[in-house]
Amino acid sequence: MGAIAFHWTIAALVLVNLFIGLFHESLLEGLRIMPLHKAIGATVLVLSIGRLGWRLTHRPPHFPENMKAREKAFARGLHWLFMRC
């Protein structure tokens, strides 16, 4: 549950920060929004370090027993690919 909470919190904050970064000059003109943008970025950094710590101290769950072998292989391959990007 901890990894899921880290993941989705970080994902939501990254999307909010992306929106602020892209539209701060046009849609958000007149608002002093850049300090918020910086604060969210720092929060994402701290949460990412926390997520890394969580991952290093907690093993990921096993695949379900009813999962097909090719699906397991595809999932492992995709995770490997994400780690290389």
Short mmCIF file of N, CA, C and O in Angstrom, two decimals:
data_model
loop_
_atom_site.label_atom_id
_atom_site.label_comp_id
_atom_site.label_asym_id
_atom_site.label_seq_id
_atom_site.Cartn_x
_atom_site.Cartn_y
_atom_site.Cartn_z
N MET A 1 0.82 -1.20 0.00
CA MET A 1 0.00 0.00 0.00
C MET A 1 0.86 1.26 0.00
O MET A 1 0.52 2.24 -0.62
N GLY A 2 2.00 1.21 0.68
CA GLY A 2 2.88 2.37 0.74
C GLY A 2 3.41 2.78 -0.61
O GLY A 2 3.44 3.96 -0.97
N ALA A 3 3.84 1.79 -1.42
CA ALA A 3 4.38 2.09 -2.75
C ALA A 3 3.29 2.69 -3.64
O ALA A 3 3.58 3.60 -4.43
N ILE A 4 2.08 2.21 -3.51
CA ILE A 4 0.98 2.73 -4.32
C ILE A 4 0.69 4.18 -3.95
O ILE A 4 0.50 5.03 -4.82
N ALA A 5 0.70 4.47 -2.67
CA ALA A 5 0.45 5.84 -2.21
C ALA A 5 1.56 6.78 -2.71
O ALA A 5 1.28 7.88 -3.21
N PHE A 6 2.81 6.35 -2.59
CA PHE A 6 3.91 7.15 -3.12
C PHE A 6 3.72 7.38 -4.61
O PHE A 6 3.83 8.51 -5.11
N HIS A 7 3.45 6.32 -5.34
CA HIS A 7 3.35 6.38 -6.80
C HIS A 7 2.29 7.39 -7.24
O HIS A 7 2.56 8.27 -8.06
N TRP A 8 1.08 7.25 -6.73
CA TRP A 8 -0.01 8.10 -7.21
C TRP A 8 0.08 9.53 -6.70
O TRP A 8 -0.33 10.47 -7.38
N THR A 9 0.63 9.72 -5.52
CA THR A 9 0.85 11.08 -5.03
C THR A 9 1.87 11.80 -5.91
O THR A 9 1.65 12.95 -6.33
N ILE A 10 2.96 11.12 -6.20
CA ILE A 10 3.98 11.71 -7.07
C ILE A 10 3.42 11.96 -8.46
O ILE A 10 3.64 13.03 -9.06
N ALA A 11 2.67 11.01 -9.00
CA ALA A 11 2.09 11.18 -10.33
C ALA A 11 1.17 12.40 -10.40
O ALA A 11 1.24 13.20 -11.34
N ALA A 12 0.31 12.56 -9.40
CA ALA A 12 -0.60 13.70 -9.39
C ALA A 12 0.16 15.02 -9.28
O ALA A 12 -0.15 15.98 -10.00
N LEU A 13 1.17 15.07 -8.42
CA LEU A 13 1.95 16.30 -8.26
C LEU A 13 2.73 16.64 -9.53
O LEU A 13 2.85 17.81 -9.89
N VAL A 14 3.25 15.62 -10.21
CA VAL A 14 3.97 15.87 -11.47
C VAL A 14 3.02 16.45 -12.51
O VAL A 14 3.37 17.40 -13.23
N LEU A 15 1.80 15.93 -12.60
CA LEU A 15 0.83 16.46 -13.56
C LEU A 15 0.43 17.90 -13.23
O LEU A 15 0.33 18.75 -14.13
N VAL A 16 0.23 18.20 -11.95
CA VAL A 16 -0.09 19.57 -11.54
C VAL A 16 1.07 20.49 -11.89
O VAL A 16 0.88 21.59 -12.43
N ASN A 17 2.29 20.04 -11.61
CA ASN A 17 3.46 20.86 -11.90
C ASN A 17 3.66 21.07 -13.40
O ASN A 17 4.06 22.15 -13.84
N LEU A 18 3.36 20.06 -14.18
CA LEU A 18 3.44 20.18 -15.63
C LEU A 18 2.44 21.23 -16.12
O LEU A 18 2.78 22.09 -16.94
N PHE A 19 1.23 21.17 -15.61
CA PHE A 19 0.21 22.16 -15.98
C PHE A 19 0.66 23.57 -15.62
O PHE A 19 0.58 24.50 -16.43
N ILE A 20 1.15 23.74 -14.40
CA ILE A 20 1.62 25.06 -13.96
C ILE A 20 2.78 25.54 -14.84
O ILE A 20 2.81 26.69 -15.27
N GLY A 21 3.71 24.64 -15.11
CA GLY A 21 4.87 25.01 -15.91
C GLY A 21 4.52 25.41 -17.33
O GLY A 21 5.10 26.34 -17.90
N LEU A 22 3.55 24.71 -17.92
CA LEU A 22 3.17 25.00 -19.30
C LEU A 22 2.30 26.24 -19.44
O LEU A 22 2.38 26.95 -20.44
N PHE A 23 1.46 26.50 -18.46
CA PHE A 23 0.46 27.55 -18.62
C PHE A 23 0.61 28.74 -17.67
O PHE A 23 -0.28 29.57 -17.57
N HIS A 24 1.74 28.85 -16.98
CA HIS A 24 1.89 29.94 -16.01
C HIS A 24 1.91 31.31 -16.67
O HIS A 24 1.54 32.30 -16.04
N GLU A 25 2.31 31.39 -17.92
CA GLU A 25 2.36 32.70 -18.58
C GLU A 25 1.05 33.07 -19.27
O GLU A 25 0.76 34.24 -19.45
N SER A 26 0.27 32.09 -19.69
CA SER A 26 -0.95 32.40 -20.43
C SER A 26 -2.20 32.32 -19.55
O SER A 26 -2.85 33.32 -19.30
N LEU A 27 -2.53 31.15 -19.06
CA LEU A 27 -3.77 30.98 -18.29
C LEU A 27 -3.65 31.52 -16.87
O LEU A 27 -4.64 31.95 -16.28
N LEU A 28 -2.47 31.44 -16.33
CA LEU A 28 -2.29 31.80 -14.92
C LEU A 28 -1.61 33.16 -14.76
O LEU A 28 -1.03 33.45 -13.72
N GLU A 29 -1.69 33.98 -15.80
CA GLU A 29 -1.04 35.29 -15.78
C GLU A 29 -1.57 36.14 -14.63
O GLU A 29 -2.75 36.17 -14.35
N GLY A 30 -0.68 36.81 -13.97
CA GLY A 30 -1.08 37.67 -12.87
C GLY A 30 -1.01 36.99 -11.51
O GLY A 30 -0.99 37.65 -10.48
N LEU A 31 -0.98 35.66 -11.49
CA LEU A 31 -0.87 34.93 -10.23
C LEU A 31 0.60 34.67 -9.94
O LEU A 31 1.39 34.40 -10.84
N ARG A 32 0.97 34.76 -8.71
CA ARG A 32 2.34 34.46 -8.32
C ARG A 32 2.43 32.96 -8.07
O ARG A 32 2.42 32.51 -6.92
N ILE A 33 2.49 32.21 -9.17
CA ILE A 33 2.37 30.76 -9.10
C ILE A 33 3.71 30.03 -9.09
O ILE A 33 3.78 28.88 -8.69
N MET A 34 4.78 30.70 -9.49
CA MET A 34 6.07 30.01 -9.59
C MET A 34 6.60 29.53 -8.23
O MET A 34 7.22 28.47 -8.18
N PRO A 35 6.39 30.25 -7.14
CA PRO A 35 6.82 29.67 -5.85
C PRO A 35 6.11 28.34 -5.54
O PRO A 35 6.72 27.42 -5.00
N LEU A 36 4.84 28.25 -5.92
CA LEU A 36 4.10 26.99 -5.75
C LEU A 36 4.71 25.90 -6.63
O LEU A 36 4.87 24.76 -6.20
N HIS A 37 5.05 26.26 -7.86
CA HIS A 37 5.66 25.32 -8.80
C HIS A 37 6.97 24.77 -8.21
O HIS A 37 7.22 23.57 -8.26
N LYS A 38 7.78 25.65 -7.64
CA LYS A 38 9.04 25.22 -7.04
C LYS A 38 8.80 24.34 -5.81
O LYS A 38 9.50 23.34 -5.61
N ALA A 39 7.83 24.69 -5.00
CA ALA A 39 7.52 23.91 -3.80
C ALA A 39 7.03 22.51 -4.17
O ALA A 39 7.42 21.51 -3.54
N ILE A 40 6.20 22.42 -5.19
CA ILE A 40 5.73 21.11 -5.64
C ILE A 40 6.89 20.29 -6.17
O ILE A 40 7.00 19.09 -5.90
N GLY A 41 7.80 20.92 -6.91
CA GLY A 41 8.97 20.21 -7.42
C GLY A 41 9.84 19.66 -6.29
O GLY A 41 10.30 18.52 -6.35
N ALA A 42 10.05 20.45 -5.25
CA ALA A 42 10.83 19.99 -4.10
C ALA A 42 10.11 18.85 -3.38
O ALA A 42 10.75 17.88 -2.94
N THR A 43 8.79 18.94 -3.30
CA THR A 43 8.00 17.87 -2.67
C THR A 43 8.11 16.58 -3.46
O THR A 43 8.26 15.50 -2.88
N VAL A 44 8.06 16.69 -4.79
CA VAL A 44 8.22 15.50 -5.64
C VAL A 44 9.59 14.87 -5.41
O VAL A 44 9.72 13.65 -5.34
N LEU A 45 10.62 15.69 -5.29
CA LEU A 45 11.96 15.17 -5.04
C LEU A 45 12.01 14.41 -3.72
O LEU A 45 12.52 13.27 -3.66
N VAL A 46 11.47 15.00 -2.66
CA VAL A 46 11.49 14.34 -1.34
C VAL A 46 10.68 13.05 -1.37
O VAL A 46 11.12 12.01 -0.86
N LEU A 47 9.50 13.08 -2.00
CA LEU A 47 8.67 11.87 -2.09
C LEU A 47 9.36 10.80 -2.93
O LEU A 47 9.25 9.60 -2.63
N SER A 48 10.06 11.19 -3.98
CA SER A 48 10.78 10.22 -4.82
C SER A 48 11.89 9.55 -4.03
O SER A 48 12.11 8.34 -4.17
N ILE A 49 12.59 10.30 -3.21
CA ILE A 49 13.63 9.71 -2.36
C ILE A 49 12.98 8.76 -1.35
O ILE A 49 13.50 7.66 -1.10
N GLY A 50 11.83 9.16 -0.80
CA GLY A 50 11.10 8.28 0.11
C GLY A 50 10.64 7.01 -0.58
O GLY A 50 10.71 5.91 -0.02
N ARG A 51 10.19 7.13 -1.83
CA ARG A 51 9.75 5.96 -2.58
C ARG A 51 10.92 5.03 -2.87
O ARG A 51 10.79 3.81 -2.80
N LEU A 52 12.07 5.60 -3.19
CA LEU A 52 13.26 4.78 -3.40
C LEU A 52 13.63 4.02 -2.12
O LEU A 52 13.92 2.82 -2.17
N GLY A 53 13.58 4.71 -0.99
CA GLY A 53 13.84 4.05 0.29
C GLY A 53 12.85 2.93 0.56
O GLY A 53 13.22 1.85 1.03
N TRP A 54 11.59 3.19 0.26
CA TRP A 54 10.55 2.16 0.44
C TRP A 54 10.86 0.95 -0.42
O TRP A 54 10.81 -0.19 0.02
N ARG A 55 11.23 1.20 -1.68
CA ARG A 55 11.49 0.10 -2.62
C ARG A 55 12.71 -0.70 -2.21
O ARG A 55 12.75 -1.92 -2.40
N LEU A 56 13.71 -0.04 -1.65
CA LEU A 56 14.91 -0.75 -1.24
C LEU A 56 14.69 -1.61 0.00
O LEU A 56 15.42 -2.55 0.24
N THR A 57 13.67 -1.29 0.79
CA THR A 57 13.41 -2.03 2.03
C THR A 57 12.20 -2.95 1.96
O THR A 57 11.95 -3.69 2.90
N HIS A 58 11.45 -2.91 0.86
CA HIS A 58 10.26 -3.76 0.70
C HIS A 58 10.30 -4.44 -0.66
O HIS A 58 10.46 -3.78 -1.68
N ARG A 59 10.15 -5.75 -0.63
CA ARG A 59 10.14 -6.50 -1.89
C ARG A 59 8.81 -6.29 -2.62
O ARG A 59 7.77 -6.18 -1.98
N PRO A 60 8.83 -6.25 -3.95
CA PRO A 60 7.57 -6.13 -4.68
C PRO A 60 6.75 -7.42 -4.54
O PRO A 60 7.32 -8.50 -4.33
N PRO A 61 5.43 -7.32 -4.66
CA PRO A 61 4.60 -8.52 -4.54
C PRO A 61 4.83 -9.49 -5.70
O PRO A 61 5.25 -9.08 -6.79
N HIS A 62 4.58 -10.76 -5.46
CA HIS A 62 4.70 -11.77 -6.51
C HIS A 62 3.55 -11.61 -7.50
O HIS A 62 2.49 -11.09 -7.18
N PHE A 63 3.79 -12.10 -8.72
CA PHE A 63 2.72 -12.10 -9.72
C PHE A 63 1.62 -13.07 -9.28
O PHE A 63 1.91 -14.06 -8.60
N PRO A 64 0.38 -12.82 -9.69
CA PRO A 64 -0.70 -13.75 -9.35
C PRO A 64 -0.44 -15.13 -9.96
O PRO A 64 0.15 -15.25 -11.04
N GLU A 65 -0.89 -16.17 -9.28
CA GLU A 65 -0.69 -17.55 -9.76
C GLU A 65 -1.35 -17.80 -11.10
O GLU A 65 -0.85 -18.58 -11.91
N ASN A 66 -2.49 -17.15 -11.35
CA ASN A 66 -3.23 -17.40 -12.59
C ASN A 66 -2.74 -16.55 -13.77
O ASN A 66 -3.31 -16.61 -14.84
N MET A 67 -1.67 -15.81 -13.58
CA MET A 67 -1.11 -14.99 -14.65
C MET A 67 -0.34 -15.87 -15.62
O MET A 67 0.44 -16.73 -15.22
N LYS A 68 -0.56 -15.67 -16.92
CA LYS A 68 0.10 -16.48 -17.93
C LYS A 68 1.60 -16.17 -17.98
O LYS A 68 2.03 -15.06 -17.67
N ALA A 69 2.37 -17.16 -18.40
CA ALA A 69 3.83 -17.03 -18.44
C ALA A 69 4.25 -15.88 -19.37
O ALA A 69 5.17 -15.13 -19.05
N ARG A 70 3.58 -15.74 -20.50
CA ARG A 70 3.97 -14.66 -21.43
C ARG A 70 3.65 -13.28 -20.85
O ARG A 70 4.37 -12.33 -21.11
N GLU A 71 2.59 -13.18 -20.04
CA GLU A 71 2.27 -11.91 -19.39
C GLU A 71 3.32 -11.57 -18.34
O GLU A 71 3.73 -10.41 -18.21
N LYS A 72 3.80 -12.57 -17.61
CA LYS A 72 4.86 -12.34 -16.64
C LYS A 72 6.13 -11.90 -17.34
O LYS A 72 6.82 -10.97 -16.89
N ALA A 73 6.46 -12.56 -18.43
CA ALA A 73 7.66 -12.21 -19.20
C ALA A 73 7.55 -10.79 -19.76
O ALA A 73 8.51 -10.01 -19.72
N PHE A 74 6.36 -10.44 -20.27
CA PHE A 74 6.15 -9.10 -20.80
C PHE A 74 6.29 -8.05 -19.69
O PHE A 74 6.93 -7.02 -19.88
N ALA A 75 5.72 -8.32 -18.52
CA ALA A 75 5.81 -7.39 -17.39
C ALA A 75 7.26 -7.21 -16.94
O ALA A 75 7.71 -6.08 -16.71
N ARG A 76 7.99 -8.30 -16.84
CA ARG A 76 9.41 -8.19 -16.45
C ARG A 76 10.20 -7.41 -17.49
O ARG A 76 11.03 -6.56 -17.15
N GLY A 77 9.95 -7.70 -18.77
CA GLY A 77 10.65 -6.99 -19.84
C GLY A 77 10.34 -5.50 -19.85
O GLY A 77 11.23 -4.67 -20.04
N LEU A 78 9.08 -5.16 -19.62
CA LEU A 78 8.69 -3.75 -19.60
C LEU A 78 9.31 -3.03 -18.40
O LEU A 78 9.80 -1.90 -18.55
N HIS A 79 9.33 -3.66 -17.25
CA HIS A 79 9.97 -3.05 -16.09
C HIS A 79 11.47 -2.86 -16.33
O HIS A 79 12.05 -1.85 -15.96
N TRP A 80 12.10 -3.85 -16.95
CA TRP A 80 13.52 -3.75 -17.28
C TRP A 80 13.75 -2.56 -18.22
O TRP A 80 14.67 -1.79 -18.04
N LEU A 81 12.85 -2.43 -19.23
CA LEU A 81 12.97 -1.33 -20.19
C LEU A 81 12.81 0.02 -19.49
O LEU A 81 13.56 0.98 -19.76
N PHE A 82 11.85 0.14 -18.58
CA PHE A 82 11.65 1.40 -17.84
C PHE A 82 12.89 1.75 -17.02
O PHE A 82 13.23 2.92 -16.88
N MET A 83 13.54 0.76 -16.48
CA MET A 83 14.73 1.02 -15.67
C MET A 83 15.89 1.52 -16.52
O MET A 83 16.81 2.15 -16.03
N ARG A 84 15.86 1.23 -17.82
CA ARG A 84 16.95 1.64 -18.71
C ARG A 84 16.71 3.02 -19.33
O ARG A 84 17.59 3.57 -19.94
N CYS A 85 15.50 3.54 -19.21
CA CYS A 85 15.17 4.84 -19.83
C CYS A 85 15.54 5.99 -18.93
O CYS A 85 15.52 5.96 -17.79
#
